[in-house]
GROMACS .gro file of C-alpha atoms in nm:
model
  326
    1MET     CA    1   0.003   0.002  -0.003
    2LYS     CA    2   0.279   0.251   0.105
    3LEU     CA    3   0.434   0.206  -0.228
    4ILE     CA    4   0.106   0.233  -0.423
    5SER     CA    5   0.051   0.554  -0.211
    6ARG     CA    6   0.420   0.684  -0.321
    7LEU     CA    7   0.349   0.595  -0.685
    8HIS     CA    8   0.023   0.788  -0.689
    9ALA     CA    9   0.209   1.089  -0.471
   10ALA     CA   10   0.491   1.064  -0.779
   11GLY     CA   11   0.224   1.086  -1.042
   12ALA     CA   12   0.031   1.373  -0.916
   13ALA     CA   13   0.355   1.581  -0.909
   14PHE     CA   14   0.422   1.473  -1.222
   15LEU     CA   15   0.106   1.597  -1.353
   16ALA     CA   16   0.097   1.926  -1.133
   17ALA     CA   17   0.457   1.988  -1.325
   18ALA     CA   18   0.337   1.931  -1.648
   19ALA     CA   19   0.036   2.172  -1.575
   20LEU     CA   20   0.308   2.434  -1.469
   21LEU     CA   21   0.521   2.384  -1.776
   22GLY     CA   22   0.238   2.434  -2.016
   23ALA     CA   23   0.100   2.744  -1.812
   24GLY     CA   24   0.449   2.888  -1.862
   25ALA     CA   25   0.431   2.812  -2.237
   26ALA     CA   26   0.096   2.967  -2.270
   27THR     CA   27   0.178   3.266  -2.067
   28GLY     CA   28   0.480   3.332  -2.299
   29GLN     CA   29   0.768   3.224  -2.110
   30THR     CA   30   0.876   3.001  -2.396
   31TYR     CA   31   0.794   3.238  -2.657
   32PRO     CA   32   0.909   3.302  -2.923
   33GLN     CA   33   1.048   2.971  -3.087
   34LYS     CA   34   1.001   3.121  -3.450
   35PRO     CA   35   1.109   3.394  -3.634
   36LEU     CA   36   0.858   3.719  -3.606
   37THR     CA   37   0.707   3.851  -3.909
   38LEU     CA   38   0.711   4.287  -3.892
   39ILE     CA   39   0.453   4.410  -4.186
   40VAL     CA   40   0.602   4.740  -4.300
   41PRO     CA   41   0.333   4.958  -4.488
   42TYR     CA   42   0.613   5.113  -4.739
   43ALA     CA   43   0.862   4.989  -4.992
   44ALA     CA   44   1.181   4.873  -4.907
   45GLY     CA   45   1.487   5.073  -4.895
   46GLY     CA   46   1.262   5.418  -4.767
   47PRO     CA   47   1.347   5.637  -4.475
   48THR     CA   48   1.113   5.472  -4.273
   49ASP     CA   49   1.198   5.130  -4.366
   50GLN     CA   50   1.565   5.179  -4.256
   51HIS     CA   51   1.481   5.291  -3.943
   52LEU     CA   52   1.235   4.956  -3.917
   53ARG     CA   53   1.537   4.706  -4.053
   54ALA     CA   54   1.773   4.894  -3.740
   55VAL     CA   55   1.518   4.795  -3.459
   56ALA     CA   56   1.392   4.461  -3.600
   57GLU     CA   57   1.760   4.360  -3.639
   58GLU     CA   58   1.861   4.503  -3.265
   59ALA     CA   59   1.504   4.326  -3.148
   60GLY     CA   60   1.581   4.013  -3.283
   61LYS     CA   61   1.893   4.006  -3.082
   62THR     CA   62   1.709   3.998  -2.744
   63LEU     CA   63   1.415   3.808  -2.836
   64GLY     CA   64   1.658   3.516  -2.974
   65GLN     CA   65   1.493   3.497  -3.298
   66ALA     CA   66   1.510   3.699  -3.637
   67VAL     CA   67   1.235   3.959  -3.687
   68VAL     CA   68   1.168   3.960  -4.055
   69LEU     CA   69   1.001   4.269  -4.248
   70ASP     CA   70   0.761   4.230  -4.510
   71ASN     CA   71   0.693   4.544  -4.730
   72ARG     CA   72   0.338   4.606  -4.809
   73PRO     CA   73   0.328   4.946  -4.970
   74GLY     CA   74   0.011   5.112  -5.105
   75ALA     CA   75  -0.378   5.161  -4.965
   76SER     CA   76  -0.251   5.487  -4.763
   77GLY     CA   77   0.006   5.285  -4.575
   78THR     CA   78  -0.285   5.092  -4.412
   79ASN     CA   79  -0.171   4.725  -4.538
   80ALA     CA   80   0.004   4.612  -4.204
   81ALA     CA   81  -0.310   4.713  -4.007
   82ALA     CA   82  -0.535   4.523  -4.257
   83THR     CA   83  -0.343   4.212  -4.220
   84LEU     CA   84  -0.301   4.223  -3.846
   85THR     CA   85  -0.703   4.171  -3.901
   86ARG     CA   86  -0.629   3.829  -4.040
   87ALA     CA   87  -0.351   3.705  -3.817
   88MET     CA   88  -0.335   3.508  -3.508
   89PRO     CA   89  -0.264   3.699  -3.194
   90ASP     CA   90   0.038   3.461  -3.123
   91GLY     CA   91   0.290   3.709  -3.128
   92TYR     CA   92   0.457   3.595  -3.448
   93THR     CA   93   0.254   3.848  -3.698
   94LEU     CA   94   0.316   4.245  -3.602
   95GLY     CA   95   0.227   4.534  -3.791
   96VAL     CA   96   0.388   4.918  -3.846
   97LEU     CA   97   0.089   5.176  -3.810
   98PRO     CA   98   0.118   5.517  -3.947
   99ALA     CA   99  -0.088   5.824  -3.872
  100SER     CA  100  -0.298   5.713  -4.166
  101VAL     CA  101  -0.435   5.425  -3.983
  102TYR     CA  102  -0.645   5.613  -3.775
  103ARG     CA  103  -0.773   5.845  -4.031
  104GLU     CA  104  -0.890   5.590  -4.311
  105PRO     CA  105  -1.206   5.418  -4.185
  106TYR     CA  106  -1.359   5.736  -4.160
  107ILE     CA  107  -1.269   5.789  -4.556
  108ASN     CA  108  -1.298   5.445  -4.696
  109LYS     CA  109  -1.446   5.113  -4.555
  110VAL     CA  110  -1.147   4.950  -4.410
  111PRO     CA  111  -1.160   4.613  -4.243
  112PHE     CA  112  -0.995   4.734  -3.882
  113ASP     CA  113  -1.123   4.975  -3.626
  114PRO     CA  114  -0.858   5.122  -3.424
  115ALA     CA  115  -1.034   5.105  -3.144
  116THR     CA  116  -1.078   4.700  -3.130
  117SER     CA  117  -0.823   4.574  -3.382
  118PHE     CA  118  -0.515   4.550  -3.260
  119SER     CA  119  -0.270   4.496  -2.909
  120TYR     CA  120  -0.061   4.814  -2.918
  121VAL     CA  121   0.296   4.742  -2.847
  122ILE     CA  122   0.512   5.023  -2.884
  123LEU     CA  123   0.516   5.378  -3.013
  124LEU     CA  124   0.883   5.472  -3.198
  125SER     CA  125   0.910   5.773  -3.355
  126ASP     CA  126   0.740   6.093  -3.518
  127TYR     CA  127   0.817   6.248  -3.862
  128ALA     CA  128   0.978   6.595  -3.832
  129PHE     CA  129   0.819   6.797  -4.108
  130GLY     CA  130   0.942   7.157  -4.233
  131LEU     CA  131   0.826   7.321  -4.495
  132ALA     CA  132   1.115   7.270  -4.770
  133VAL     CA  133   1.184   7.507  -5.084
  134LYS     CA  134   1.467   7.491  -5.334
  135ALA     CA  135   1.791   7.660  -5.240
  136ASP     CA  136   1.758   7.959  -5.470
  137ALA     CA  137   1.386   7.995  -5.381
  138PRO     CA  138   1.323   8.398  -5.387
  139TRP     CA  139   1.154   8.353  -4.977
  140LYS     CA  140   1.429   8.332  -4.718
  141THR     CA  141   1.178   8.305  -4.408
  142TRP     CA  142   0.800   8.195  -4.351
  143GLU     CA  143   0.711   8.570  -4.309
  144ASP     CA  144   0.853   8.617  -4.675
  145PHE     CA  145   0.652   8.271  -4.834
  146ALA     CA  146   0.332   8.376  -4.611
  147ALA     CA  147   0.340   8.781  -4.756
  148ASP     CA  148   0.422   8.634  -5.083
  149ALA     CA  149   0.085   8.418  -5.064
  150ALA     CA  150  -0.121   8.674  -4.915
  151ARG     CA  151  -0.026   8.907  -5.190
  152ARG     CA  152  -0.083   8.626  -5.436
  153PRO     CA  153  -0.362   8.373  -5.303
  154GLY     CA  154  -0.361   8.026  -5.511
  155LYS     CA  155  -0.058   8.120  -5.730
  156ILE     CA  156   0.208   7.944  -5.531
  157ASN     CA  157   0.213   7.586  -5.577
  158VAL     CA  158   0.260   7.329  -5.275
  159GLY     CA  159   0.331   6.995  -5.335
  160ALA     CA  160   0.181   6.712  -5.083
  161THR     CA  161   0.173   6.346  -5.092
  162GLY     CA  162  -0.215   6.224  -5.112
  163ALA     CA  163  -0.529   6.430  -5.158
  164VAL     CA  164  -0.606   6.323  -4.783
  165GLY     CA  165  -0.246   6.313  -4.614
  166THR     CA  166  -0.131   6.413  -4.315
  167PRO     CA  167   0.089   6.721  -4.466
  168ARG     CA  168  -0.173   6.804  -4.718
  169ILE     CA  169  -0.441   6.806  -4.458
  170VAL     CA  170  -0.176   7.046  -4.199
  171MET     CA  171  -0.075   7.273  -4.546
  172ASP     CA  172  -0.487   7.296  -4.557
  173GLU     CA  173  -0.476   7.398  -4.187
  174ILE     CA  174  -0.249   7.634  -4.200
  175GLY     CA  175  -0.395   7.806  -4.512
  176GLU     CA  176  -0.707   7.841  -4.292
  177ALA     CA  177  -0.498   7.969  -3.977
  178ALA     CA  178  -0.292   8.216  -4.163
  179LYS     CA  179  -0.584   8.307  -4.407
  180LEU     CA  180  -0.309   8.194  -4.701
  181GLN     CA  181  -0.456   8.028  -5.020
  182PHE     CA  182  -0.206   7.781  -5.176
  183ASN     CA  183  -0.255   7.614  -5.480
  184MET     CA  184  -0.230   7.232  -5.349
  185ILE     CA  185  -0.007   6.938  -5.567
  186PRO     CA  186  -0.092   6.572  -5.503
  187PHE     CA  187   0.137   6.324  -5.551
  188LYS     CA  188   0.187   5.980  -5.494
  189GLY     CA  189   0.485   5.983  -5.252
  190ASP     CA  190   0.760   6.216  -5.109
  191ALA     CA  191   1.041   6.097  -5.349
  192GLU     CA  192   0.804   6.272  -5.618
  193VAL     CA  193   0.743   6.567  -5.441
  194THR     CA  194   1.110   6.600  -5.364
  195ASN     CA  195   1.213   6.565  -5.736
  196ALA     CA  196   0.919   6.829  -5.810
  197ILE     CA  197   1.097   7.072  -5.574
  198LEU     CA  198   1.464   6.994  -5.690
  199GLY     CA  199   1.302   7.046  -6.052
  200GLY     CA  200   1.177   7.385  -6.008
  201HIS     CA  201   0.772   7.232  -6.057
  202ILE     CA  202   0.663   7.334  -5.765
  203ASP     CA  203   0.738   7.580  -5.468
  204ALA     CA  204   0.702   7.435  -5.152
  205ALA     CA  205   0.622   7.119  -4.981
  206PRO     CA  206   0.565   6.952  -4.628
  207LEU     CA  207   0.879   6.742  -4.644
  208SER     CA  208   1.046   6.498  -4.329
  209GLY     CA  209   1.361   6.298  -4.367
  210VAL     CA  210   1.344   6.278  -4.749
  211ALA     CA  211   1.454   6.643  -4.725
  212VAL     CA  212   1.746   6.565  -4.548
  213PRO     CA  213   2.028   6.473  -4.790
  214HIS     CA  214   1.903   6.746  -4.989
  215ILE     CA  215   1.954   7.043  -4.725
  216ASP     CA  216   2.279   6.921  -4.602
  217ALA     CA  217   2.404   6.901  -5.011
  218GLY     CA  218   2.265   7.269  -4.998
  219LYS     CA  219   1.994   7.189  -5.302
  220MET     CA  220   1.737   7.282  -5.057
  221ARG     CA  221   1.590   7.445  -4.753
  222TYR     CA  222   1.351   7.447  -4.474
  223LEU     CA  223   1.127   7.784  -4.407
  224VAL     CA  224   1.003   7.670  -4.109
  225MET     CA  225   0.945   7.380  -3.918
  226LEU     CA  226   0.594   7.252  -3.848
  227THR     CA  227   0.697   7.015  -3.561
  228PRO     CA  228   0.585   7.082  -3.177
  229GLN     CA  229   0.920   7.206  -3.078
  230ARG     CA  230   1.238   7.293  -3.301
  231VAL     CA  231   1.438   6.969  -3.393
  232LYS     CA  232   1.803   6.907  -3.284
  233ARG     CA  233   1.921   6.894  -3.632
  234TYR     CA  234   1.830   7.250  -3.756
  235PRO     CA  235   1.752   7.412  -3.412
  236GLN     CA  236   1.797   7.770  -3.583
  237ILE     CA  237   1.502   7.703  -3.788
  238PRO     CA  238   1.172   7.809  -3.567
  239THR     CA  239   0.816   7.673  -3.568
  240LEU     CA  240   0.538   7.763  -3.676
  241LYS     CA  241   0.379   7.803  -3.321
  242GLU     CA  242   0.659   8.007  -3.231
  243LEU     CA  243   0.525   8.225  -3.503
  244GLY     CA  244   0.184   8.245  -3.402
  245ILE     CA  245   0.037   7.977  -3.622
  246ASP     CA  246  -0.112   7.682  -3.346
  247THR     CA  247  -0.050   7.378  -3.626
  248SER     CA  248   0.184   7.091  -3.629
  249ILE     CA  249   0.206   6.767  -3.795
  250ASP     CA  250   0.134   6.454  -3.589
  251SER     CA  251   0.264   6.161  -3.766
  252PRO     CA  252   0.418   5.914  -3.587
  253TYR     CA  253   0.461   5.518  -3.605
  254GLY     CA  254   0.439   5.229  -3.392
  255ILE     CA  255   0.422   4.845  -3.367
  256ALA     CA  256   0.100   4.647  -3.301
  257GLY     CA  257   0.008   4.319  -3.313
  258PRO     CA  258  -0.366   4.164  -3.349
  259ALA     CA  259  -0.625   4.215  -3.069
  260GLY     CA  260  -0.606   3.959  -2.843
  261MET     CA  261  -0.254   3.893  -2.817
  262ASP     CA  262  -0.086   3.767  -2.495
  263PRO     CA  263  -0.016   4.056  -2.214
  264GLN     CA  264   0.301   3.845  -2.156
  265ARG     CA  265   0.374   3.836  -2.523
  266VAL     CA  266   0.286   4.204  -2.543
  267LYS     CA  267   0.545   4.294  -2.273
  268LEU     CA  268   0.831   4.065  -2.427
  269VAL     CA  269   0.783   4.226  -2.789
  270HIS     CA  270   0.767   4.568  -2.615
  271ASP     CA  271   1.074   4.516  -2.370
  272ALA     CA  272   1.274   4.392  -2.678
  273PHE     CA  273   1.148   4.685  -2.901
  274LYS     CA  274   1.207   4.951  -2.663
  275LYS     CA  275   1.558   4.844  -2.612
  276ALA     CA  276   1.602   4.821  -2.974
  277LEU     CA  277   1.479   5.189  -2.963
  278ASP     CA  278   1.722   5.332  -2.748
  279SER     CA  279   2.033   5.157  -2.931
  280ALA     CA  280   2.288   5.319  -3.106
  281ALA     CA  281   2.185   5.147  -3.469
  282SER     CA  282   1.816   5.317  -3.381
  283GLN     CA  283   1.976   5.640  -3.313
  284ARG     CA  284   2.226   5.641  -3.588
  285VAL     CA  285   1.934   5.621  -3.834
  286LEU     CA  286   1.696   5.875  -3.667
  287ASP     CA  287   1.952   6.108  -3.662
  288GLN     CA  288   2.036   6.059  -4.050
  289LEU     CA  289   1.661   6.113  -4.114
  290ASN     CA  290   1.583   6.407  -3.851
  291GLN     CA  291   1.375   6.218  -3.660
  292PRO     CA  292   1.314   6.242  -3.261
  293VAL     CA  293   1.269   5.936  -3.056
  294ASN     CA  294   0.821   5.922  -2.983
  295TYR     CA  295   0.821   5.634  -2.737
  296LEU     CA  296   0.496   5.503  -2.558
  297GLY     CA  297   0.457   5.203  -2.402
  298PRO     CA  298   0.107   4.991  -2.478
  299GLU     CA  299  -0.107   5.107  -2.278
  300ASP     CA  300  -0.039   5.496  -2.350
  301TYR     CA  301  -0.009   5.419  -2.700
  302ARG     CA  302  -0.363   5.262  -2.652
  303LYS     CA  303  -0.490   5.553  -2.501
  304TYR     CA  304  -0.298   5.803  -2.806
  305ALA     CA  305  -0.459   5.579  -3.063
  306LEU     CA  306  -0.813   5.630  -2.927
  307ALA     CA  307  -0.800   6.029  -2.905
  308THR     CA  308  -0.589   6.070  -3.239
  309SER     CA  309  -0.875   5.827  -3.400
  310ALA     CA  310  -1.141   6.073  -3.219
  311ARG     CA  311  -0.925   6.374  -3.374
  312GLU     CA  312  -0.914   6.238  -3.716
  313LYS     CA  313  -1.280   6.178  -3.727
  314GLU     CA  314  -1.368   6.572  -3.647
  315ARG     CA  315  -1.092   6.643  -3.928
  316VAL     CA  316  -1.284   6.452  -4.209
  317ALA     CA  317  -1.621   6.604  -4.120
  318ARG     CA  318  -1.426   6.936  -4.171
  319LEU     CA  319  -1.277   6.803  -4.509
  320ARG     CA  320  -1.648   6.655  -4.617
  321ALA     CA  321  -1.796   7.000  -4.538
  322LYS     CA  322  -1.539   7.181  -4.757
  323GLY     CA  323  -1.543   6.945  -5.020
  324LEU     CA  324  -1.224   6.850  -5.018
  325ILE     CA  325  -1.320   6.453  -4.985
  326GLU     CA  326  -1.675   6.280  -5.087
   0.00000   0.00000   0.00000
């Protein structure tokens, strides 16, 4: 009988240990066991892709598994968001969410809802936009530019990506605030806008990191920054807010997973990408692109997403009232 009791006790202990091991696997202690996929809604080789490749490589070192980028440009930057709605919430499929994700649901039919479709992981960085002109442009300051626009309403050609992209919307808001009228010209991407400025086909454009090499080469310059604060790379250039127009471009990007991810897996991914964001490799790319770190953790990122979605709903309603979108 003693032998049978000992066997029963040993069996119970084994089952308890197995249960604990299973619980550990379920809560993410054995995660990840294979490479992760990070869906990037931009073309390979572009400025944002460069930064994401740097942080993905660093995060992979911490996670012990590679983070493989899957580039899916198009659809106003919402392809990653749409793909997450079809992915398993196991932490192996992640996506990059740009600012358009919060606006597009109010413009077109999309399969996602910023309030319910994602497990927010980490906000990474923000694009530092400035109003760029060709180096030999006649305006030396924003005041020069605004005075000329006031004298010649609708005659200054300003390019921006997309008909309802964040830079385009903000230029409309700037026009309203400063009582100026620009001739807005939509382009498919920042590279096209940049070439149009350099070729003299347009007069100005709100541009972020894509302008930096041309500014450093003396072919382009910023008249004013469209950021909340002055930027480290060009500390001498004032912001529009400093000059009395309370408008700036808020266009950050971050990483999310499908809704329903295990919180412990969210934390593991967050911690790995936070370490990567703080790495020397990440900072080198951000410095090259003239971008700041704009970090938020999972809960603050979720709150930001909800607040931004509400703001974009109001923006789209205003654009519709003006006839800028259907």
